[in-house]
Coordinates of C-alpha atoms and ligand atoms in Angstrom, one line a residue:
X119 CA -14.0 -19.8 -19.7
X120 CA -14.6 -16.2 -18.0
X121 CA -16.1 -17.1 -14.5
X122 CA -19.6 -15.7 -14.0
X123 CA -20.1 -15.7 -10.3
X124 CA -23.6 -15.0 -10.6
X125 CA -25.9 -15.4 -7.6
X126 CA -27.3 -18.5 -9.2
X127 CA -23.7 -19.6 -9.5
X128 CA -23.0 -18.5 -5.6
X129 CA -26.4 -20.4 -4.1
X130 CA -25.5 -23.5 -5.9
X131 CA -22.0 -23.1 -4.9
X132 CA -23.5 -22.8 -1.6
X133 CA -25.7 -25.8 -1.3
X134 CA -23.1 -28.0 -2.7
X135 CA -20.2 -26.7 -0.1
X136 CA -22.7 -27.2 3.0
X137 CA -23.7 -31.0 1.9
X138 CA -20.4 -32.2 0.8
X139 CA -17.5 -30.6 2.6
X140 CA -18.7 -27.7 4.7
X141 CA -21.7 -28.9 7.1
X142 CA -21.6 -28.7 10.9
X143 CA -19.0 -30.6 11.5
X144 CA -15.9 -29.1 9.6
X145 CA -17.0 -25.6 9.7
X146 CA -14.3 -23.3 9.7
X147 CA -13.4 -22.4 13.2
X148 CA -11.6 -19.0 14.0
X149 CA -10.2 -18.2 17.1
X150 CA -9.4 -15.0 18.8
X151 CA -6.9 -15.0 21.7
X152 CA -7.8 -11.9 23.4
X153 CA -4.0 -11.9 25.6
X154 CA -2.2 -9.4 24.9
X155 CA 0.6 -9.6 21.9
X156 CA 2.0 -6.8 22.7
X157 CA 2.5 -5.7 19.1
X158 CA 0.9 -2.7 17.9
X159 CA -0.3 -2.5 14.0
X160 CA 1.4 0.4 12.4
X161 CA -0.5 2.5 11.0
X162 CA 2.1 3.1 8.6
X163 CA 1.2 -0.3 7.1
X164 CA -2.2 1.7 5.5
X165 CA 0.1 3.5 3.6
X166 CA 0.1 5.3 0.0
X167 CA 2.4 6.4 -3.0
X168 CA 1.8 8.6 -5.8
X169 CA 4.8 8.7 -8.4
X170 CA 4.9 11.0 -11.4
X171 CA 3.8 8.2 -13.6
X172 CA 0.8 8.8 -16.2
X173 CA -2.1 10.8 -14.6
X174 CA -1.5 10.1 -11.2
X175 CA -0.1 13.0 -10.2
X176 CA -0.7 15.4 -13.0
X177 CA -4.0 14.9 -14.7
X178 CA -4.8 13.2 -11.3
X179 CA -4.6 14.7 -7.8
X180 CA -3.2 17.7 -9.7
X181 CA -5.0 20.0 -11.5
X182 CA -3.8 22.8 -11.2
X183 CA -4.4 26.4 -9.3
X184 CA -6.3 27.5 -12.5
X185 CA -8.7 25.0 -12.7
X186 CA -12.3 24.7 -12.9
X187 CA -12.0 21.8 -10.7
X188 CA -12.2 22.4 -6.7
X189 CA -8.6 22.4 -5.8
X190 CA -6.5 23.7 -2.8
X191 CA -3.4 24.6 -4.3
X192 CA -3.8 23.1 -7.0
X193 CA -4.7 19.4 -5.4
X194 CA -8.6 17.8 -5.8
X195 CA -10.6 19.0 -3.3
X196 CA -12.4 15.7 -3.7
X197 CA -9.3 13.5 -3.4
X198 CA -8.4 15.4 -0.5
X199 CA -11.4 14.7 1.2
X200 CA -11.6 11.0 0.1
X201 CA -7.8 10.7 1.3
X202 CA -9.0 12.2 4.7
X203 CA -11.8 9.8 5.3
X204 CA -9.1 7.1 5.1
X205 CA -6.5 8.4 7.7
X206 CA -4.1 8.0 5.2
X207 CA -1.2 7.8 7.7
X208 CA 1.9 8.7 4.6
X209 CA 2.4 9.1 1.6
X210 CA 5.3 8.6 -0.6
X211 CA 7.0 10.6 -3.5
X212 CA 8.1 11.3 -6.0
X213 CA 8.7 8.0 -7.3
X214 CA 9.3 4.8 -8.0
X215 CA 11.7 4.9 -11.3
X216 CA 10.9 8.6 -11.4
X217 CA 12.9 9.2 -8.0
X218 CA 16.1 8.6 -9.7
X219 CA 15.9 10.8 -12.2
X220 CA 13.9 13.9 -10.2
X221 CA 16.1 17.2 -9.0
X222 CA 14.4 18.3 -6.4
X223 CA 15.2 21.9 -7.6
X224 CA 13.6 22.0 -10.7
X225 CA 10.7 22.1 -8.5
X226 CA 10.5 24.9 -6.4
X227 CA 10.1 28.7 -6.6
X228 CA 7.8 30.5 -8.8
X229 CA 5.9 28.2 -11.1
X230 CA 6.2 29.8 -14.0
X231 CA 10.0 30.2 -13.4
X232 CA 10.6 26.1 -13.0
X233 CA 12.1 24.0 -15.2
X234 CA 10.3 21.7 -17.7
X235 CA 11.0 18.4 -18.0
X236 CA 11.2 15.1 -19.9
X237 CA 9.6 12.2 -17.9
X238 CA 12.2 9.7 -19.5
X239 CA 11.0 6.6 -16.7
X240 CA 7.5 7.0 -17.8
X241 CA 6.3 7.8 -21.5
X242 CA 8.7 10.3 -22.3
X243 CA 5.9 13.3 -21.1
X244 CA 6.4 16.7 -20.7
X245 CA 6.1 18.0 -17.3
X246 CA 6.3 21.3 -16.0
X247 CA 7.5 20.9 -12.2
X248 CA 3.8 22.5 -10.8
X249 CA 3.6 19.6 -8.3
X250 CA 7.0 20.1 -6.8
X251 CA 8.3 19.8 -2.3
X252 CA 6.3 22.8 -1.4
X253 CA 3.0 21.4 -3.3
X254 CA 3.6 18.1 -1.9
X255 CA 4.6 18.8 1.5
X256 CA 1.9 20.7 1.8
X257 CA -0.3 18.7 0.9
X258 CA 0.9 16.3 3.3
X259 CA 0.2 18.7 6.2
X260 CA -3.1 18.8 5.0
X261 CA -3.9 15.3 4.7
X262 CA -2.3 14.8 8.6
X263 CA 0.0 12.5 6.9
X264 CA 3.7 11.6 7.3
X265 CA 5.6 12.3 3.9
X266 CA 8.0 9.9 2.7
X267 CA 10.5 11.3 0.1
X268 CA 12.4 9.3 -2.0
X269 CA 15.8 10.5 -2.8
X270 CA 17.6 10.6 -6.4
X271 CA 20.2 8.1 -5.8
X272 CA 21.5 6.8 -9.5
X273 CA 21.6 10.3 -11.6
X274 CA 21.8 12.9 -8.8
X275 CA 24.1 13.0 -6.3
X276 CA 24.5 13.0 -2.5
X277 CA 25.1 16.9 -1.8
X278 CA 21.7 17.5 -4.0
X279 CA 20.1 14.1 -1.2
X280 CA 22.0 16.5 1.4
X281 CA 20.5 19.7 0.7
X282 CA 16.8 18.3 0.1
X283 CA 17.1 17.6 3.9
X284 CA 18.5 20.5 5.2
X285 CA 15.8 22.7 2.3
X286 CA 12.8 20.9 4.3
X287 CA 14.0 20.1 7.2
X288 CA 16.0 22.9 8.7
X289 CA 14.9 24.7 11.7
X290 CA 17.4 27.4 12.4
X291 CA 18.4 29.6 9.8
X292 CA 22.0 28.4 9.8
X293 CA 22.4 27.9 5.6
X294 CA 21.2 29.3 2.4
X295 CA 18.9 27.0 1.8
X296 CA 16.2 28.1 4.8
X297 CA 16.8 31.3 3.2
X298 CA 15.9 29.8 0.0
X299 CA 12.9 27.9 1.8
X300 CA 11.9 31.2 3.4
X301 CA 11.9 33.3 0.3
X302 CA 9.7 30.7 -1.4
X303 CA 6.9 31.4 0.9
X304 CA 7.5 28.7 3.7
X305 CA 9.2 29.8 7.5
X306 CA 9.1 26.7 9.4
X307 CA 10.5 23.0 8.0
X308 CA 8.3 20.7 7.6
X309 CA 10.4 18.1 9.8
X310 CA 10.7 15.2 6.7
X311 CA 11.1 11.7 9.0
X312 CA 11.5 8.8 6.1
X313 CA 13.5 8.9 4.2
X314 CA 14.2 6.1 1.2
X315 CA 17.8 5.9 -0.2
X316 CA 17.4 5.1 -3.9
X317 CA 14.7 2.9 -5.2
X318 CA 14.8 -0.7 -6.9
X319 CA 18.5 -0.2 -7.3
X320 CA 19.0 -3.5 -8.4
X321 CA 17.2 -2.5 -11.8
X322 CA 15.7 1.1 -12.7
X323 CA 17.6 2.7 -9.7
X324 CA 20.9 1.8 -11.2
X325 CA 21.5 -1.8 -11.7
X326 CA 23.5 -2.0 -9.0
X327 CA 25.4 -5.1 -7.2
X328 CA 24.0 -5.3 -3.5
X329 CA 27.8 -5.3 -2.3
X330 CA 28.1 -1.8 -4.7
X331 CA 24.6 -0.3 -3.7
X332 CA 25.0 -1.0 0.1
X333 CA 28.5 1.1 0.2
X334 CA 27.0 3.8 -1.8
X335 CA 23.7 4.0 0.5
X336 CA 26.1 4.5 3.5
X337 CA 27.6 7.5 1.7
X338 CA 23.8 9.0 1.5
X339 CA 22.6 7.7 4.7
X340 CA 26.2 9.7 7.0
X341 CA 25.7 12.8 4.9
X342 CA 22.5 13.2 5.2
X343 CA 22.5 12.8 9.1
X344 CA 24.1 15.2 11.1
X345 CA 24.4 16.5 14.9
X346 CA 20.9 18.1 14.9
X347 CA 19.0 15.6 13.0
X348 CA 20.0 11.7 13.2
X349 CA 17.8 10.8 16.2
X350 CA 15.1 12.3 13.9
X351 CA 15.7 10.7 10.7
X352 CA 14.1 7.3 9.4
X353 CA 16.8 6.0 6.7
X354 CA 15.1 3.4 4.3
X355 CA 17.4 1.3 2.3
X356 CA 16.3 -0.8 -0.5
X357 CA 16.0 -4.6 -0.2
X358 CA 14.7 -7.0 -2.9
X359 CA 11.5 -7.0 -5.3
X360 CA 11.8 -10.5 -6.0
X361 CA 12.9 -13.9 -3.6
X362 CA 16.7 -12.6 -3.9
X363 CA 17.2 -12.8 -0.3
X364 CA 21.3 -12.5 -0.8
X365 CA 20.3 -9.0 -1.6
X366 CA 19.0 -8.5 1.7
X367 CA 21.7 -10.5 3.4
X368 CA 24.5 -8.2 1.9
X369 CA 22.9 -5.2 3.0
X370 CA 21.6 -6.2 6.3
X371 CA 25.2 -7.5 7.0
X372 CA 27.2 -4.0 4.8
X373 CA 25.4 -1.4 6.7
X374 CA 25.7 -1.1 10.5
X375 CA 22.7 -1.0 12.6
X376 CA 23.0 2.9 13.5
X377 CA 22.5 3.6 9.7
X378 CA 19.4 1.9 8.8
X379 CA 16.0 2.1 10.5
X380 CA 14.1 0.7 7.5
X381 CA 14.7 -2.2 4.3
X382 CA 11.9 -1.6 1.5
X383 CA 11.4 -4.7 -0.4
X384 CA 8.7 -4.6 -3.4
X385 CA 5.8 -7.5 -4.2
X386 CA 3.3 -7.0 -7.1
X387 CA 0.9 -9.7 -7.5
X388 CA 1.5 -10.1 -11.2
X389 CA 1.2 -13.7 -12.6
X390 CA 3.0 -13.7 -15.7
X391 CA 5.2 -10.2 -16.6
X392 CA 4.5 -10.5 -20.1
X393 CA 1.0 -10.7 -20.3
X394 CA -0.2 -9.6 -17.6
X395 CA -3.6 -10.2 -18.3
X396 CA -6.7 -7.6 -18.8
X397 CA -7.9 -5.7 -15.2
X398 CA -11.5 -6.2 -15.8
X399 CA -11.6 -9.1 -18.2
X400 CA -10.0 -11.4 -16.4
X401 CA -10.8 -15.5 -16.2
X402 CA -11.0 -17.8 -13.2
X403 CA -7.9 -19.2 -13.7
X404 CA -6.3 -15.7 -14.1
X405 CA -8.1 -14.8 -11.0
X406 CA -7.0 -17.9 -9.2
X407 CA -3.1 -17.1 -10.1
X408 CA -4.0 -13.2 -9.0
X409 CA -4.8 -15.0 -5.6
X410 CA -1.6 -17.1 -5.4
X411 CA 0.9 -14.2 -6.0
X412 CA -1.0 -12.3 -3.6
X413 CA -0.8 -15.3 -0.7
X414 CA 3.2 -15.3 -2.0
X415 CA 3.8 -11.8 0.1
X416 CA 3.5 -14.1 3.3
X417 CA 6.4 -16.0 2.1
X418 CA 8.2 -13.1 1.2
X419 CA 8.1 -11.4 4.2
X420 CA 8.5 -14.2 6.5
X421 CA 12.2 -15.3 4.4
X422 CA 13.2 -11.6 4.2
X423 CA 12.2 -11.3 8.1
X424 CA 14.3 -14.5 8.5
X425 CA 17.6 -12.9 7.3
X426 CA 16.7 -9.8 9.0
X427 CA 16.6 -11.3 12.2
X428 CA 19.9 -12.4 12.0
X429 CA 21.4 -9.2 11.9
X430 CA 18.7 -7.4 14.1
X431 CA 17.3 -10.0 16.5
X432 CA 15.7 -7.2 18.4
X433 CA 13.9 -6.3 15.5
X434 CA 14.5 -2.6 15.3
X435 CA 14.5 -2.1 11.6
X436 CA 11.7 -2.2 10.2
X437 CA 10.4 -4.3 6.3
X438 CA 9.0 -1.2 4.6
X439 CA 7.3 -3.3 1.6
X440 CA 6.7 0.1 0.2
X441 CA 5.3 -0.9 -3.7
X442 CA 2.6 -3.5 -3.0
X443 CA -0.8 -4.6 -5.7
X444 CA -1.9 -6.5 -8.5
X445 CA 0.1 -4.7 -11.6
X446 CA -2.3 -6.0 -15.3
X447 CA -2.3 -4.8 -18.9
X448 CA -3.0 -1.2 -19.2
X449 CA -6.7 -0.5 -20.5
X450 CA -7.0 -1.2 -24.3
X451 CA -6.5 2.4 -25.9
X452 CA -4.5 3.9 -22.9
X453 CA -1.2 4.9 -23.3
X454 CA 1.2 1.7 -22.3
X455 CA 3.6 4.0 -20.1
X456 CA 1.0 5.2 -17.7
X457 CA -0.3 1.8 -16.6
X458 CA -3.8 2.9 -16.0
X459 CA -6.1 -0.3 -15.4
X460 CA -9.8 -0.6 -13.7
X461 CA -10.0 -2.3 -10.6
X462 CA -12.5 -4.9 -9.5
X463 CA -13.5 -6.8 -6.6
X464 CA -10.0 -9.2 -7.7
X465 CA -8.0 -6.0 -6.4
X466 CA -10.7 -5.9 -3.0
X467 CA -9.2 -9.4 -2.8
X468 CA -5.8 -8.8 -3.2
X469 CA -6.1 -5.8 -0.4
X470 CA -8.0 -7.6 2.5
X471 CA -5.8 -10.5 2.2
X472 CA -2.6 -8.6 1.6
X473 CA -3.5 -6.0 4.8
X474 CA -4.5 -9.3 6.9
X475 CA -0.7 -10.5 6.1
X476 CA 0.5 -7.0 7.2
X477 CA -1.1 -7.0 10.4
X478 CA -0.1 -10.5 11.5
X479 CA 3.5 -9.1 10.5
X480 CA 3.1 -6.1 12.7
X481 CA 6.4 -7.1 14.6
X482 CA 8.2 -6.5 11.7
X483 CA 6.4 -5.1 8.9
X484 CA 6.6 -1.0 9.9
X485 CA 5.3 0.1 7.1
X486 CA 3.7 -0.3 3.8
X487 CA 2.6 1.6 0.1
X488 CA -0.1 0.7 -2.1
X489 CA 0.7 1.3 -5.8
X490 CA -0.8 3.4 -6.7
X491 CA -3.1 6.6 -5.4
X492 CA -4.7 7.8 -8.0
X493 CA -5.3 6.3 -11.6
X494 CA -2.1 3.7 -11.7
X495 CA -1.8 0.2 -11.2
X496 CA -4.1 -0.9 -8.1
X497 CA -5.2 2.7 -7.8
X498 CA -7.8 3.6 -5.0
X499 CA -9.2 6.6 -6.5
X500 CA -10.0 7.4 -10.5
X501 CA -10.6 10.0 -12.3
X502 CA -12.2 11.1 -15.4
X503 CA -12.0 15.1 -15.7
X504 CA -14.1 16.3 -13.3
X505 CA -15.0 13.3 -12.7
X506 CA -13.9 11.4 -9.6
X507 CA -14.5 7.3 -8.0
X508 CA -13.4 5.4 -5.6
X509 CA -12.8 1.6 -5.7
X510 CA -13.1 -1.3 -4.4
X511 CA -9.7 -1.3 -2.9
X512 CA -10.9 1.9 -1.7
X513 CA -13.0 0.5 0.6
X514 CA -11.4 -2.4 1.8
X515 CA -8.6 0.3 3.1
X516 CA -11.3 2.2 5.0
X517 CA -12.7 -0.8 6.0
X518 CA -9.8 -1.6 7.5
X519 CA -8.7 1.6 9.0
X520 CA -9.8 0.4 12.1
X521 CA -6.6 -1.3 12.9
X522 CA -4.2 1.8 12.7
X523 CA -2.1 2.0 15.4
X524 CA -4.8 -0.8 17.1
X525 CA -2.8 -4.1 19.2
X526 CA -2.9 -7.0 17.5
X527 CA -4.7 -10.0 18.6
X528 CA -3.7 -13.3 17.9
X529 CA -5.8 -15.8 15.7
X530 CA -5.6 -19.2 14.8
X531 CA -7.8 -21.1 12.1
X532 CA -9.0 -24.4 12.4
X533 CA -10.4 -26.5 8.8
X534 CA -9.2 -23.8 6.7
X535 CA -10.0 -24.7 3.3
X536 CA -7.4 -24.0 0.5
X537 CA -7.5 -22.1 -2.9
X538 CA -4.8 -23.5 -4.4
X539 CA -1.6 -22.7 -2.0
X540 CA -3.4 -20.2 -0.3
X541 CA -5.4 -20.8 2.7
X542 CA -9.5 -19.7 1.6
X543 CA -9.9 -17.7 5.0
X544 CA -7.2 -15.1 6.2
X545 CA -8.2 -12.7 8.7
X546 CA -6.5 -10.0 11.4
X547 CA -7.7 -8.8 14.5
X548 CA -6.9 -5.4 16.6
X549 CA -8.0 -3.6 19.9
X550 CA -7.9 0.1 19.5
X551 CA -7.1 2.7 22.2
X552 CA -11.3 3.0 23.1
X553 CA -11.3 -0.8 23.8
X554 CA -13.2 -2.3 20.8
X555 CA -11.9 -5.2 19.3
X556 CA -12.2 -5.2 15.3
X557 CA -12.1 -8.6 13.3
X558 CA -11.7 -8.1 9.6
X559 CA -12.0 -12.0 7.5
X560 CA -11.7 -12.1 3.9
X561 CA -12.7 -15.2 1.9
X562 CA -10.5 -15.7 -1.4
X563 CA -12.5 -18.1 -2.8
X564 CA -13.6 -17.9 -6.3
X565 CA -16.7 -19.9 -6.4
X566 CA -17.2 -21.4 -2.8
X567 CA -19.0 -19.6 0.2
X568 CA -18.1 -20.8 3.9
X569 CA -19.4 -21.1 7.1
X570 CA -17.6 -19.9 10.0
X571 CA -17.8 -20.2 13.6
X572 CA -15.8 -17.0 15.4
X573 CA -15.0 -17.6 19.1
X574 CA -14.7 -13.9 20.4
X575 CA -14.8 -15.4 24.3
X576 CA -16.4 -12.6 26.5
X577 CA -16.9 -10.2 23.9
X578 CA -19.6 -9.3 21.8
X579 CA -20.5 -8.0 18.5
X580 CA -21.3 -4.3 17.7
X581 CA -21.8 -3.9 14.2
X582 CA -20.6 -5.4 11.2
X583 CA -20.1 -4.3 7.6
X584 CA -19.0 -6.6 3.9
X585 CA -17.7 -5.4 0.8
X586 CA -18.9 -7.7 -1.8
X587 CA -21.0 -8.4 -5.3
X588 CA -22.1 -10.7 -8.0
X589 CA -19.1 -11.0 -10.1
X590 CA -15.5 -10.8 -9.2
X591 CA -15.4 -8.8 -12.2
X592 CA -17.2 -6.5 -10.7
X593 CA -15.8 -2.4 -10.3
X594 CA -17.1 0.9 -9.9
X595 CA -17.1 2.8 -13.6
X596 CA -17.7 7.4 -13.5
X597 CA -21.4 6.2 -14.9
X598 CA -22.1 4.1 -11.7
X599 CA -19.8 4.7 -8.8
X600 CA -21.4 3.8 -5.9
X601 CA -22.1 -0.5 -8.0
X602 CA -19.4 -1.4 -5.0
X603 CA -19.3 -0.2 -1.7
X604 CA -19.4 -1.9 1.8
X605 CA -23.1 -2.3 3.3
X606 CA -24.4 -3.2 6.9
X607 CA -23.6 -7.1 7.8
X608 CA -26.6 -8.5 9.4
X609 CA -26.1 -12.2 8.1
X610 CA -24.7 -13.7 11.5
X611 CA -25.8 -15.5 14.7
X612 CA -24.3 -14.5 18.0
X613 CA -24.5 -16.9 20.7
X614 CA -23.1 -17.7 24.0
X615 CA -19.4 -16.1 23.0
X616 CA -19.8 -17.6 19.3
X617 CA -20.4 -15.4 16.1
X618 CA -21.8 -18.0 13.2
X619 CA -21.6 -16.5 9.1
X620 CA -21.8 -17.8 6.0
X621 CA -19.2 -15.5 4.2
X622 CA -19.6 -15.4 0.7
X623 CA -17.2 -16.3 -2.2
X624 CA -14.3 -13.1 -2.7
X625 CA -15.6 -10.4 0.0
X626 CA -14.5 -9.2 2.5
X627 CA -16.5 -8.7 6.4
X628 CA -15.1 -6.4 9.4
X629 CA -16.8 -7.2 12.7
X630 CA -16.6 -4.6 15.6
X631 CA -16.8 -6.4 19.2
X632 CA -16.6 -4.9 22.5
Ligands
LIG813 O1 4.9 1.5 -9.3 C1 5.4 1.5 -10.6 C2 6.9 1.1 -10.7 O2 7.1 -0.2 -10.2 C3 7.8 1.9 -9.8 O3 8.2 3.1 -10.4 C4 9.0 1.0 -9.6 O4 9.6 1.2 -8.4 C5 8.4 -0.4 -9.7 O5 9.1 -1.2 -10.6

């Protein structure tokens, strides 16, 4: 049976949840400790990546210089300003799978003088090396955002990882390749912090043993450090994209603690990899499993985090969970390779409670990727053409923006009610630098709306805004962009240092206090 979470549906929902199981006296109570945790929420956790894979990158942010769309340099005008409005903190590239088989050379100099190439990770496309470092870097400049290159560990080789750094990152003219930056039309590096060392090596990135990948990243990660630049570097190694936590055991315990300042590890929340299920046509019990996977990244982190711990009980390395979503079946009539799939208030879900995770994990969760930007997998932006929308998970991101770089509060949650193995209620709260406390709650409930009593103390609330709507199938289409976007939250009593809401079935509410 497809669920139908009509309103009818919701009130009824409703009225039986406050006169069985949800009335006065089991309300869900939230607390928020306002002492201080002394953890600040990266804002490196709000993080993106866009891989050459289908039209993310070409066809997608990409358009070319020549193109009747707005561009600057070739990139969307309009992605550039909807990537602005989200203080997207980073951005990696080039891949993903893709990294490992990218020269870095093919892409630079005068366009019409690169190299084509034969996407062999995705679809077997040809591309023509438009987007290459300079596009890309640039664009990062312009977008105020950190970039995050991954380096071709399986087919290239550690002088071509070598020389990437010292192309971008070289201040002083001391080698060819500044003068081979400088004649392509850029003087100054672009100072290139993270750096990731191979990618899923354990399968597309090589099918390596952790024993053999670990010795090999400590060739990459000496070579490409040297006197001028190892203070400056962050060296990401790859950890595991499933619960092997002997991977990350080997390679926390094989490379030494002045080689690694960051372990990637990879969660989609994919219920079954061989069906993977439609993105917009999804049933209950689908969306129920969605939910679960998504609630298993809290588990993930916390057993990677244990290993971790033993090896760097001062916690100085940071989990870079650097793939993160809900992965489906591509769109019927879409090419298979690109995995291009709509995205409905499910992936809203899979955001607010997958962010709230992040935040609590702030002491050791540095940084994190959504996959994908721009028309792949869990994509925050789509396009058609010209034209151009923004999803659900869109909004849950800015939404949530708020809490970038903000110190984390603890919570606790009394009468949580469950979904399954995942608690219904999840929710993160922050104090930015102005002072303003920011509460964002996310109900993953299918079916059931719940009232909850917030005790915010001496503070009061400012303003409040909700992302939700009728059906969880719900999703913004090019004909009617604007079906899902967050609105004012007036629903709620405030009294004597207690907010009261009923928060609906799957949405998502972000209180400001002060
Ligand atoms: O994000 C799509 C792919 O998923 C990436 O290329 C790879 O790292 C992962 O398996």
């Amino acid at each position: 049976m497809h669920l139908q979470f009509s309103k009818f549906f919701k009130a009824f929902a409703v009225i039986l949840v406050a006169s069985f199981g949800h009335s006065q006296n089991n309300a869900t109570i939230v607390k928020i400790n306002p002492a201080e945790t002394n953890q600040t929420i990266s804002k490196h956790i709000y993080g993106h990546f866009a891989e050459h894979l289908g039209r993310s990158v070409y066809g997608g942010l990409y358009v070319g210089d020549d193109s009747a769309i707005p561009n600057t340099d070739g990139v969307r005008n309009d992605i550039i300003e909807a990537l602005k409005e989200l203080n997207i903190p980073n951005l990696r590239w080039p891949g993903g799978c893709f990294a490992d088989i990218y020269h870095w050379k093919d892409g630079i100099g005068p366009k019409e003088d690169r190299k084509n190439i034969e996407n062999v990770s995705w679809g077997n496309v040809r591309e023509d090396n438009g987007f290459g470092t300079h596009e890309f870097l640039n664009l990062c400049e312009t977008l105020g955002a950190e970039p995050y290159l991954a380096v071709n560990m399986n087919s290239g080789s550690v002088q071509e990882a070598v020389e990437w750094e010292r192309y971008v990152n070289n201040p002083n003219g001391s080698s060819d390749l500044t003068d081979l930056r400088k004649e392509n039309g850029r003087e100054t590096p672009w100072d290139v912090k993270y750096w990731g060392i191979g990618n899923e090596s354990w399968d597309c990135g090589g099918d390596m043993t952790a024993e053999y990948y670990s010795n090999l990243y400590k060739r990459y990660a000496t070579a490409i450090s040297s006197y001028d630049n190892t203070e400056k570097l962050y060296r990401i190694a790859v950890g595991p994209g499933e619960p092997d936590y002997e991977w990350t055991e080997t390679v926390m315990k094989n490379i030494p603690a002045n080689r690694i300042e960051g372990l990637s590890v990879h969660h989609y929340s994919v219920f079954d990899w061989v069906d993977k299920g439609h993105s917009i046509e999804f049933t209950d019990e689908e969306y129920f499993k969605t939910m679960q996977r998504a609630w298993f990244m809290d588990e993930f982190i916390n057993k990677n985090a244990e290993v971790m711990d033993k090896y760097d009980p001062e916690k100085k390395v940071g989990l870079i969970v650097d793939e993160w979503g809900g992965w489906y079946n591509v769109l019927p009539g879409t090419n298979k390779s690109f995995l291009h799939q709509q995205n409905t208030m499910r992936d809203a879900m899979i955001a607010g409670l997958t962010l709230n995770i992040f935040n609590n994990h702030a002491d050791r969760v540095h940084m994190a990727n959504l996959a994908q930007t721009v028309n792949v997998l869990q994509a925050i932006i789509l396009t058609d053409d010209e034209k151009m929308l923004l999803t659900p998970t869109y909004h849950v991101m800015n939404m949530y923006k708020v809490h970038q770089d903000a110190e984390l509060l603890s919570t606790e949650i009394e009468n949580n009610p469950s979904f399954g193995d995942a608690p219904a209620i999840s929710l993160s709260a922050s104090t930015d630098k102005s002072g303003k406390t920011h509460v964002s709650l996310v109900n993953i409930d299918g079916d059931k709306s719940y009232e909850i009593t917030v005790n915010v103390d001496k503070m009061k609330p400012i303003s409040a805004s909700i992302l939700e709507s009728k059906k969880v199938q719900d999703h913004n289409t090019f004909d009617n962009p604007d079906k899902i976007k967050p609105k004012e939250f007036k629903d709620f009593k405030y009294k004597k240092g207690k907010i009261t809401l009923e928060i609906p079935a799957f949405s998502v509410v972000v209180f400001e206090l002060n």
